[in-house]
mmCIF file of C-alpha atoms and ligand atoms in Angstrom:
data_model
loop_
_atom_site.group_PDB
_atom_site.id
_atom_site.type_symbol
_atom_site.label_atom_id
_atom_site.label_comp_id
_atom_site.label_asym_id
_atom_site.label_seq_id
_atom_site.Cartn_x
_atom_site.Cartn_y
_atom_site.Cartn_z
ATOM 1 C CA MET A 1015 99.335 90.323 77.381
ATOM 2 C CA PHE A 1016 101.367 90.681 80.581
ATOM 3 C CA TYR A 1017 104.676 89.125 81.579
ATOM 4 C CA SER A 1018 106.319 88.528 84.935
ATOM 5 C CA VAL A 1019 110.077 89.175 84.826
ATOM 6 C CA ARG A 1020 112.021 87.912 87.848
ATOM 7 C CA MET A 1021 115.737 88.367 88.435
ATOM 8 C CA ARG A 1022 117.947 86.827 91.080
ATOM 9 C CA ALA A 1023 121.732 87.122 91.412
ATOM 10 C CA THR A 1024 124.108 85.233 93.689
ATOM 11 C CA LEU A 1025 127.825 85.304 94.487
ATOM 12 C CA GLU A 1026 129.378 81.995 95.483
ATOM 13 C CA GLY A 1027 125.874 80.712 96.173
ATOM 14 C CA LYS A 1028 124.926 83.646 98.409
ATOM 15 C CA HIS A 1029 121.932 85.787 97.454
ATOM 16 C CA VAL A 1030 122.957 89.330 96.480
ATOM 17 C CA SER A 1031 120.028 90.791 94.550
ATOM 18 C CA GLY A 1032 116.456 89.972 93.571
ATOM 19 C CA GLN A 1033 113.748 91.995 91.921
ATOM 20 C CA GLU A 1034 110.709 91.546 89.748
ATOM 21 C CA ARG A 1035 108.324 93.406 87.453
ATOM 22 C CA ILE A 1036 105.008 92.825 85.721
ATOM 23 C CA VAL A 1037 105.063 94.398 82.279
ATOM 24 C CA LYS A 1038 103.346 94.527 78.910
ATOM 25 C CA LYS A 1039 105.045 92.965 75.894
ATOM 26 C CA GLU A 1040 106.230 96.318 74.526
ATOM 27 C CA ASP A 1041 108.245 96.948 77.716
ATOM 28 C CA LEU A 1042 109.700 93.473 78.005
ATOM 29 C CA GLU A 1043 113.129 93.986 76.415
ATOM 30 C CA ARG A 1044 113.760 97.250 78.248
ATOM 31 C CA VAL A 1045 112.826 95.719 81.604
ATOM 32 C CA ILE A 1046 114.862 92.530 81.066
ATOM 33 C CA LEU A 1047 117.922 94.715 80.474
ATOM 34 C CA GLU A 1048 117.048 96.930 83.435
ATOM 35 C CA LEU A 1049 116.828 93.940 85.779
ATOM 36 C CA HIS A 1050 119.972 92.383 84.306
ATOM 37 C CA ARG A 1051 121.820 95.596 85.218
ATOM 38 C CA ARG A 1052 120.130 95.864 88.606
ATOM 39 C CA PRO A 1053 122.629 94.181 91.024
ATOM 40 C CA LYS A 1054 124.897 96.908 92.340
ATOM 41 C CA GLY A 1055 127.562 94.603 93.700
ATOM 42 C CA ASP A 1056 129.464 91.668 92.216
ATOM 43 C CA TRP A 1057 127.690 88.451 91.192
ATOM 44 C CA ASP A 1058 128.733 85.238 89.447
ATOM 45 C CA PHE A 1059 125.313 83.755 88.666
ATOM 46 C CA GLN A 1060 122.138 85.454 87.532
ATOM 47 C CA THR A 1061 118.750 84.011 86.624
ATOM 48 C CA LEU A 1062 116.180 85.987 84.658
ATOM 49 C CA LYS A 1063 112.786 84.308 84.412
ATOM 50 C CA VAL A 1064 110.175 85.560 81.983
ATOM 51 C CA GLU A 1065 106.693 84.128 82.373
ATOM 52 C CA ARG A 1066 103.656 85.042 80.285
ATOM 53 C CA LEU A 1067 100.703 85.462 82.621
ATOM 54 C CA LYS A 1068 97.644 83.360 81.861
ATOM 55 C CA GLU A 1069 95.336 86.209 82.789
ATOM 56 C CA PRO A 1070 95.801 89.959 83.243
ATOM 57 C CA PRO A 1071 96.916 90.979 86.727
ATOM 58 C CA GLU A 1072 94.363 92.246 89.209
ATOM 59 C CA VAL A 1073 94.733 96.018 89.656
ATOM 60 C CA ILE A 1074 94.200 97.492 93.104
ATOM 61 C CA GLU A 1075 93.810 101.219 93.478
ATOM 62 C CA LYS A 1076 95.989 102.043 96.468
ATOM 63 C CA SER A 1077 98.947 100.770 98.417
ATOM 64 C CA LEU A 1078 99.001 100.711 102.179
ATOM 65 C CA SER A 1079 99.666 104.183 103.610
ATOM 66 C CA VAL A 1080 103.221 104.854 104.785
ATOM 67 C CA ARG A 1081 104.366 106.302 108.101
ATOM 68 C CA SER A 1082 107.747 106.329 109.842
ATOM 69 C CA TYR A 1083 108.470 106.140 113.564
ATOM 70 C CA LYS A 1084 111.899 106.662 115.061
ATOM 71 C CA PHE A 1085 112.887 105.333 118.477
ATOM 72 C CA SER A 1086 115.857 106.110 120.709
ATOM 73 C CA CYS A 1087 116.789 102.431 121.062
ATOM 74 C CA ILE A 1088 115.924 98.977 119.700
ATOM 75 C CA PRO A 1089 114.004 97.677 122.781
ATOM 76 C CA LEU A 1090 111.602 100.645 122.537
ATOM 77 C CA ALA A 1091 111.011 99.916 118.854
ATOM 78 C CA VAL A 1092 110.351 96.250 119.645
ATOM 79 C CA ASN A 1093 107.983 97.184 122.487
ATOM 80 C CA PHE A 1094 106.082 99.424 120.120
ATOM 81 C CA ILE A 1095 105.551 96.565 117.654
ATOM 82 C CA VAL A 1096 104.538 94.160 120.436
ATOM 83 C CA GLY A 1097 102.103 96.738 121.833
ATOM 84 C CA ILE A 1098 100.495 97.731 118.547
ATOM 85 C CA LEU A 1099 99.986 94.111 117.463
ATOM 86 C CA GLU A 1100 98.285 93.431 120.789
ATOM 87 C CA THR A 1101 96.037 96.492 120.852
ATOM 88 C CA GLU A 1102 95.128 96.586 117.151
ATOM 89 C CA HIS A 1103 95.148 92.881 116.292
ATOM 90 C CA GLY A 1104 94.762 91.052 119.585
ATOM 91 C CA ILE A 1105 98.014 89.146 118.999
ATOM 92 C CA GLY A 1106 99.262 88.337 122.491
ATOM 93 C CA ARG A 1107 102.672 89.540 123.646
ATOM 94 C CA GLU A 1108 103.461 85.998 124.790
ATOM 95 C CA ILE A 1109 103.459 85.194 121.052
ATOM 96 C CA THR A 1110 105.119 88.311 119.619
ATOM 97 C CA LYS A 1111 107.908 88.897 122.178
ATOM 98 C CA PRO A 1112 109.745 85.599 121.658
ATOM 99 C CA LEU A 1113 109.047 85.744 117.916
ATOM 100 C CA LEU A 1114 110.597 89.183 117.549
ATOM 101 C CA ALA A 1115 113.610 88.078 119.575
ATOM 102 C CA LYS A 1116 114.029 85.169 117.138
ATOM 103 C CA LEU A 1117 113.492 87.428 114.124
ATOM 104 C CA GLN A 1118 116.421 89.568 115.228
ATOM 105 C CA LYS A 1119 118.660 86.468 115.222
ATOM 106 C CA GLY A 1120 117.326 84.774 112.067
ATOM 107 C CA LEU A 1121 114.219 82.593 111.863
ATOM 108 C CA ASN A 1122 115.678 79.388 110.475
ATOM 109 C CA PRO A 1123 115.493 76.648 113.146
ATOM 110 C CA GLU A 1124 118.705 75.303 111.602
ATOM 111 C CA GLY A 1125 120.370 78.685 112.170
ATOM 112 C CA GLY A 1126 120.560 81.901 110.135
ATOM 113 C CA ASN A 1127 117.869 83.474 107.998
ATOM 114 C CA LEU A 1128 114.972 81.886 106.194
ATOM 115 C CA LYS A 1129 114.742 82.497 102.436
ATOM 116 C CA GLY A 1130 111.147 83.604 102.833
ATOM 117 C CA ALA A 1131 108.563 84.322 105.501
ATOM 118 C CA LEU A 1132 107.681 82.416 108.654
ATOM 119 C CA ILE A 1133 103.900 81.936 108.806
ATOM 120 C CA VAL A 1134 102.411 82.196 112.284
ATOM 121 C CA ASP A 1135 98.829 81.761 113.472
ATOM 122 C CA PRO A 1136 97.938 85.014 115.302
ATOM 123 C CA LYS A 1137 95.635 83.237 117.761
ATOM 124 C CA THR A 1138 97.840 80.355 118.855
ATOM 125 C CA GLY A 1139 101.375 81.363 117.822
ATOM 126 C CA GLU A 1140 101.702 78.068 115.964
ATOM 127 C CA VAL A 1141 104.161 78.029 113.046
ATOM 128 C CA LEU A 1142 102.204 77.031 109.943
ATOM 129 C CA ASN A 1143 105.015 76.554 107.403
ATOM 130 C CA GLU A 1144 104.848 73.036 106.008
ATOM 131 C CA ASP A 1145 108.607 72.889 106.573
ATOM 132 C CA PRO A 1146 109.798 75.526 109.091
ATOM 133 C CA THR A 1147 113.233 75.611 107.403
ATOM 134 C CA GLU A 1148 111.531 76.728 104.161
ATOM 135 C CA GLY A 1149 110.184 80.267 104.087
ATOM 136 C CA VAL A 1150 107.206 81.323 101.998
ATOM 137 C CA ARG A 1151 107.969 83.823 99.216
ATOM 138 C CA THR A 1152 105.668 86.543 97.972
ATOM 139 C CA ILE A 1153 106.037 87.021 94.222
ATOM 140 C CA LEU A 1154 104.097 88.514 91.262
ATOM 141 C CA PHE A 1155 103.543 92.129 92.300
ATOM 142 C CA ASP A 1156 104.444 95.514 90.869
ATOM 143 C CA TRP A 1157 103.297 99.099 90.483
ATOM 144 C CA LEU A 1158 101.227 100.062 87.451
ATOM 145 C CA ASP A 1159 103.325 103.223 87.090
ATOM 146 C CA ARG A 1160 106.562 102.289 88.823
ATOM 147 C CA GLU A 1161 108.492 105.421 87.826
ATOM 148 C CA GLY A 1162 105.679 107.747 88.919
ATOM 149 C CA VAL A 1163 105.341 106.087 92.339
ATOM 150 C CA ARG A 1164 109.118 106.010 92.811
ATOM 151 C CA ASP A 1165 109.338 109.761 92.111
ATOM 152 C CA GLU A 1166 106.485 110.416 94.538
ATOM 153 C CA LEU A 1167 108.154 108.352 97.282
ATOM 154 C CA LEU A 1168 111.539 110.007 96.753
ATOM 155 C CA LYS A 1169 109.820 113.425 96.896
ATOM 156 C CA ARG A 1170 108.388 112.421 100.280
ATOM 157 C CA GLY A 1171 111.875 111.511 101.518
ATOM 158 C CA TYR A 1172 111.641 107.722 101.201
ATOM 159 C CA THR A 1173 114.098 105.466 99.382
ATOM 160 C CA GLU A 1174 113.721 103.108 96.436
ATOM 161 C CA ARG A 1175 113.883 100.228 98.931
ATOM 162 C CA THR A 1176 110.489 101.350 100.265
ATOM 163 C CA LEU A 1177 109.053 101.081 96.741
ATOM 164 C CA ASP A 1178 109.541 97.290 96.594
ATOM 165 C CA ALA A 1179 108.892 96.531 100.248
ATOM 166 C CA LEU A 1180 105.654 98.556 100.221
ATOM 167 C CA ALA A 1181 104.419 96.756 97.107
ATOM 168 C CA LEU A 1182 105.270 93.395 98.689
ATOM 169 C CA ALA A 1183 103.514 94.267 101.960
ATOM 170 C CA THR A 1184 100.476 95.599 100.074
ATOM 171 C CA LYS A 1185 100.196 92.305 98.205
ATOM 172 C CA ASN A 1186 100.564 90.333 101.449
ATOM 173 C CA ILE A 1187 97.674 92.159 103.100
ATOM 174 C CA TYR A 1188 95.543 91.863 99.929
ATOM 175 C CA CYS A 1189 96.143 88.089 100.026
ATOM 176 C CA GLY A 1190 94.907 87.728 103.607
ATOM 177 C CA VAL A 1191 97.996 88.196 105.764
ATOM 178 C CA GLU A 1192 96.607 89.789 108.924
ATOM 179 C CA ALA A 1193 99.869 91.523 109.854
ATOM 180 C CA GLU A 1194 103.485 91.392 108.738
ATOM 181 C CA VAL A 1195 106.718 92.251 110.543
ATOM 182 C CA CYS A 1196 109.945 92.661 108.547
ATOM 183 C CA ILE A 1197 113.575 93.171 109.447
ATOM 184 C CA SER A 1198 115.986 93.485 106.528
ATOM 185 C CA ASP A 1199 118.921 91.099 106.401
ATOM 186 C CA ASP A 1200 121.120 93.881 105.002
ATOM 187 C CA PRO A 1201 123.760 94.597 107.706
ATOM 188 C CA ASP A 1202 123.708 98.312 106.806
ATOM 189 C CA TYR A 1203 119.952 98.760 106.957
ATOM 190 C CA THR A 1204 118.384 99.019 110.397
ATOM 191 C CA THR A 1205 114.861 100.155 109.468
ATOM 192 C CA GLY A 1206 112.131 97.500 109.606
ATOM 193 C CA TYR A 1207 108.371 97.693 109.297
ATOM 194 C CA VAL A 1208 105.090 96.399 110.614
ATOM 195 C CA ALA A 1209 102.154 96.338 108.202
ATOM 196 C CA SER A 1210 98.465 95.516 108.236
ATOM 197 C CA GLU A 1211 95.203 96.755 106.731
ATOM 198 C CA ARG A 1212 94.445 98.709 109.872
ATOM 199 C CA LEU A 1213 97.962 100.008 110.622
ATOM 200 C CA GLY A 1214 99.119 100.661 107.082
ATOM 201 C CA TYR A 1215 102.858 100.351 106.528
ATOM 202 C CA ILE A 1216 104.804 101.656 109.518
ATOM 203 C CA ARG A 1217 108.556 102.025 109.062
ATOM 204 C CA ILE A 1218 110.390 101.552 112.329
ATOM 205 C CA SER A 1219 113.954 102.420 113.210
ATOM 206 C CA PRO A 1220 116.202 101.219 114.613
ATOM 207 C CA ILE A 1221 114.939 97.643 114.669
ATOM 208 C CA LYS A 1222 118.318 95.893 114.797
ATOM 209 C CA GLU A 1223 121.990 96.551 115.479
ATOM 210 C CA LYS A 1224 124.009 97.948 112.589
ATOM 211 C CA GLY A 1225 126.263 95.229 111.173
ATOM 212 C CA SER A 1226 123.845 92.375 111.918
ATOM 213 C CA PRO A 1227 123.303 90.072 108.901
ATOM 214 C CA PHE A 1228 120.092 88.694 110.398
ATOM 215 C CA GLY A 1229 116.551 89.528 109.385
ATOM 216 C CA GLY A 1230 113.393 88.025 108.019
ATOM 217 C CA ARG A 1231 109.649 88.322 107.661
ATOM 218 C CA ILE A 1232 106.809 87.038 109.831
ATOM 219 C CA TYR A 1233 103.352 86.771 108.278
ATOM 220 C CA PHE A 1234 100.465 86.349 110.732
ATOM 221 C CA VAL A 1235 97.877 84.224 108.930
ATOM 222 C CA ARG A 1236 94.842 82.504 110.470
ATOM 223 C CA ARG A 1237 94.981 78.761 109.999
ATOM 224 C CA GLU A 1238 91.584 78.704 108.295
ATOM 225 C CA LYS A 1239 92.841 81.199 105.672
ATOM 226 C CA LEU A 1240 96.215 79.536 105.150
ATOM 227 C CA GLU A 1241 95.636 77.643 101.925
ATOM 228 C CA GLU A 1242 93.890 80.498 100.142
ATOM 229 C CA THR A 1243 96.504 83.012 101.317
ATOM 230 C CA LEU A 1244 99.471 80.888 100.217
ATOM 231 C CA ARG A 1245 97.903 80.353 96.797
ATOM 232 C CA CYS A 1246 97.420 84.101 96.416
ATOM 233 C CA LEU A 1247 100.975 84.963 97.573
ATOM 234 C CA ARG A 1248 102.516 82.564 95.059
ATOM 235 C CA LYS A 1249 100.103 82.618 92.120
ATOM 236 C CA LYS A 1250 98.041 85.800 91.962
ATOM 237 C CA ALA A 1251 99.563 88.632 89.934
ATOM 238 C CA LEU A 1252 98.854 92.057 91.366
ATOM 239 C CA LEU A 1253 99.451 95.591 90.145
ATOM 240 C CA ILE A 1254 99.065 98.593 92.436
ATOM 241 C CA ARG A 1255 97.874 101.815 90.841
ATOM 242 C CA GLU A 1256 99.012 104.452 93.302
ATOM 243 C CA LEU A 1257 100.508 105.352 96.608
ATOM 244 C CA SER A 1258 98.022 105.974 99.372
ATOM 245 C CA THR A 1259 97.866 109.707 100.026
ATOM 246 C CA LEU A 1260 97.760 109.279 103.805
ATOM 247 C CA GLY A 1261 100.910 109.320 105.866
HETATM 248 N N1 COA B 2309 117.479 85.337 100.034
HETATM 249 C C1 COA B 2309 117.824 84.047 99.930
HETATM 250 N N2 COA B 2309 117.347 83.227 98.966
HETATM 251 C C2 COA B 2309 116.515 83.760 98.059
HETATM 252 C C3 COA B 2309 116.142 85.105 98.088
HETATM 253 C C4 COA B 2309 116.639 85.902 99.157
HETATM 254 N N3 COA B 2309 116.287 87.207 99.299
HETATM 255 N N4 COA B 2309 115.321 85.346 97.040
HETATM 256 C C5 COA B 2309 115.168 84.180 96.393
HETATM 257 N N5 COA B 2309 115.886 83.240 97.019
HETATM 258 C C6 COA B 2309 115.955 81.818 96.640
HETATM 259 C C7 COA B 2309 114.643 81.128 96.891
HETATM 260 O O1 COA B 2309 114.507 80.738 98.239
HETATM 261 C C8 COA B 2309 114.757 79.925 95.978
HETATM 262 O O2 COA B 2309 115.599 78.969 96.571
HETATM 263 P P1 COA B 2309 115.394 77.410 96.299
HETATM 264 O O3 COA B 2309 115.628 77.265 94.835
HETATM 265 O O4 COA B 2309 116.432 76.791 97.161
HETATM 266 O O5 COA B 2309 113.995 77.120 96.697
HETATM 267 C C9 COA B 2309 115.486 80.530 94.782
HETATM 268 O O6 COA B 2309 116.122 81.716 95.251
HETATM 269 C C10 COA B 2309 114.569 80.900 93.666
HETATM 270 O O7 COA B 2309 113.495 81.659 94.205
HETATM 271 P P2 COA B 2309 112.133 81.815 93.436
HETATM 272 O O8 COA B 2309 111.226 82.742 94.173
HETATM 273 O O9 COA B 2309 111.615 80.477 93.030
HETATM 274 O O10 COA B 2309 112.724 82.494 92.137
HETATM 275 P P3 COA B 2309 112.154 83.454 91.075
HETATM 276 O O11 COA B 2309 113.254 83.570 90.083
HETATM 277 O O12 COA B 2309 110.815 83.047 90.627
HETATM 278 O O13 COA B 2309 112.027 84.873 91.831
HETATM 279 C C11 COA B 2309 112.753 86.721 93.154
HETATM 280 C C12 COA B 2309 113.143 85.416 92.455
HETATM 281 C C13 COA B 2309 113.956 87.098 94.029
HETATM 282 C C14 COA B 2309 112.508 87.829 92.111
HETATM 283 C C15 COA B 2309 111.456 86.508 93.991
HETATM 284 O O14 COA B 2309 111.584 85.360 94.817
HETATM 285 C C16 COA B 2309 111.173 87.692 94.892
HETATM 286 O O15 COA B 2309 111.639 87.763 96.008
HETATM 287 N N6 COA B 2309 110.390 88.673 94.399
HETATM 288 C C17 COA B 2309 110.169 89.874 95.160
HETATM 289 C C18 COA B 2309 111.346 90.802 95.038
HETATM 290 C C19 COA B 2309 111.136 92.082 95.814
HETATM 291 O O16 COA B 2309 110.700 93.083 95.273
HETATM 292 N N7 COA B 2309 111.401 92.045 97.068
HETATM 293 C C20 COA B 2309 111.227 93.214 97.876
HETATM 294 C C21 COA B 2309 112.043 93.016 99.115
HETATM 295 S S1 COA B 2309 112.116 94.543 99.980
HETATM 296 P P1 AMP B 2310 115.104 92.064 102.583
HETATM 297 O O1 AMP B 2310 113.945 92.953 102.894
HETATM 298 O O2 AMP B 2310 115.305 91.866 101.106
HETATM 299 O O3 AMP B 2310 116.342 92.443 103.320
HETATM 300 O O4 AMP B 2310 114.684 90.623 103.097
HETATM 301 C C1 AMP B 2310 114.595 90.342 104.475
HETATM 302 C C2 AMP B 2310 114.122 88.930 104.635
HETATM 303 O O5 AMP B 2310 112.793 88.817 104.155
HETATM 304 C C3 AMP B 2310 114.923 87.860 103.880
HETATM 305 O O6 AMP B 2310 115.987 87.397 104.666
HETATM 306 C C4 AMP B 2310 113.898 86.785 103.687
HETATM 307 O O7 AMP B 2310 113.812 86.006 104.862
HETATM 308 C C5 AMP B 2310 112.587 87.546 103.572
HETATM 309 N N1 AMP B 2310 112.194 87.770 102.171
HETATM 310 C C6 AMP B 2310 112.907 88.356 101.177
HETATM 311 N N2 AMP B 2310 112.203 88.389 100.041
HETATM 312 C C7 AMP B 2310 111.012 87.815 100.318
HETATM 313 C C8 AMP B 2310 109.847 87.550 99.551
HETATM 314 N N3 AMP B 2310 109.759 87.862 98.266
HETATM 315 N N4 AMP B 2310 108.796 86.975 100.171
HETATM 316 C C9 AMP B 2310 108.860 86.635 101.479
HETATM 317 N N5 AMP B 2310 109.931 86.851 102.252
HETATM 318 C C10 AMP B 2310 110.997 87.435 101.684
#
């Protein structure tokens, strides 16, 4: 029997922390407490959801492989992403350039960040979100041996932040997202990533100005795969066994 445990904390209505796990019953109490204690800063409202999964999660053997590229300035980092999406995925720069410019300023057409991802057709550039002010959230993913993978990542010089973002990106690609671009909305964190089956997970810095509260995620999904991909992102529970040894 497996359970999804999802925690979210806010302060005066503003999101401050969110994390989730997929665990067996014997680990449930420990993990609930762990997630309860998780927010580092102040919060005044916390939700902890515990959901028994109807079927065991699918286990995939390996995450995407991780690499890091550093650039001397943000425009070079952006050009790299535009170039690699064009050469490796055929996504035209007339689509990616304006999108990345928007991503750096927040993707919500009403201003600011979306609470989830913007879904874009890689062939036409069309936004596929039912409501473009509502982002799509990826949930129900974890590592089979979270502590082991965390230790391995830290040994390789990565941070705990990579642990969650890599698991999320790995699930996205498993579900049919052709490529993902992410910029954190944390004003102190200027490393973003581009991910796909072919590229793996490429950390890119700097991708935005320090101090900027804007960020977001773009998922490139073909229109014909949209329904199936959205169902998978929201409903399919996925555990990842280990870190890819490449990179
Ligand atoms: N920023 C702003 N709003 C957020 C948010 C964020 N980062 N995370 C969640 N929310 C909002 C959702 O948009 C939703 O708003 P709504 O009620 O207005 O629709 C609300 O919080 C509840 O979200 P939901 O996904 O339904 O809640 P949940 O309790 O099932 O799961 C999370 C909450 C945060 C655990 C889950 O959404 C999630 O993001 N899981 C992945 C966490 C993770 O590892 N992320 C890695 C990032 S590097
Ligand atoms: P973060 O990496 O947590 O800084 O989040 C950066 C942005 O990614 C947020 O502003 C959201 O737009 C989006 N986001 C955060 N969590 C999710 C999620 N679970 N699924 C999809 N998009 C997300």
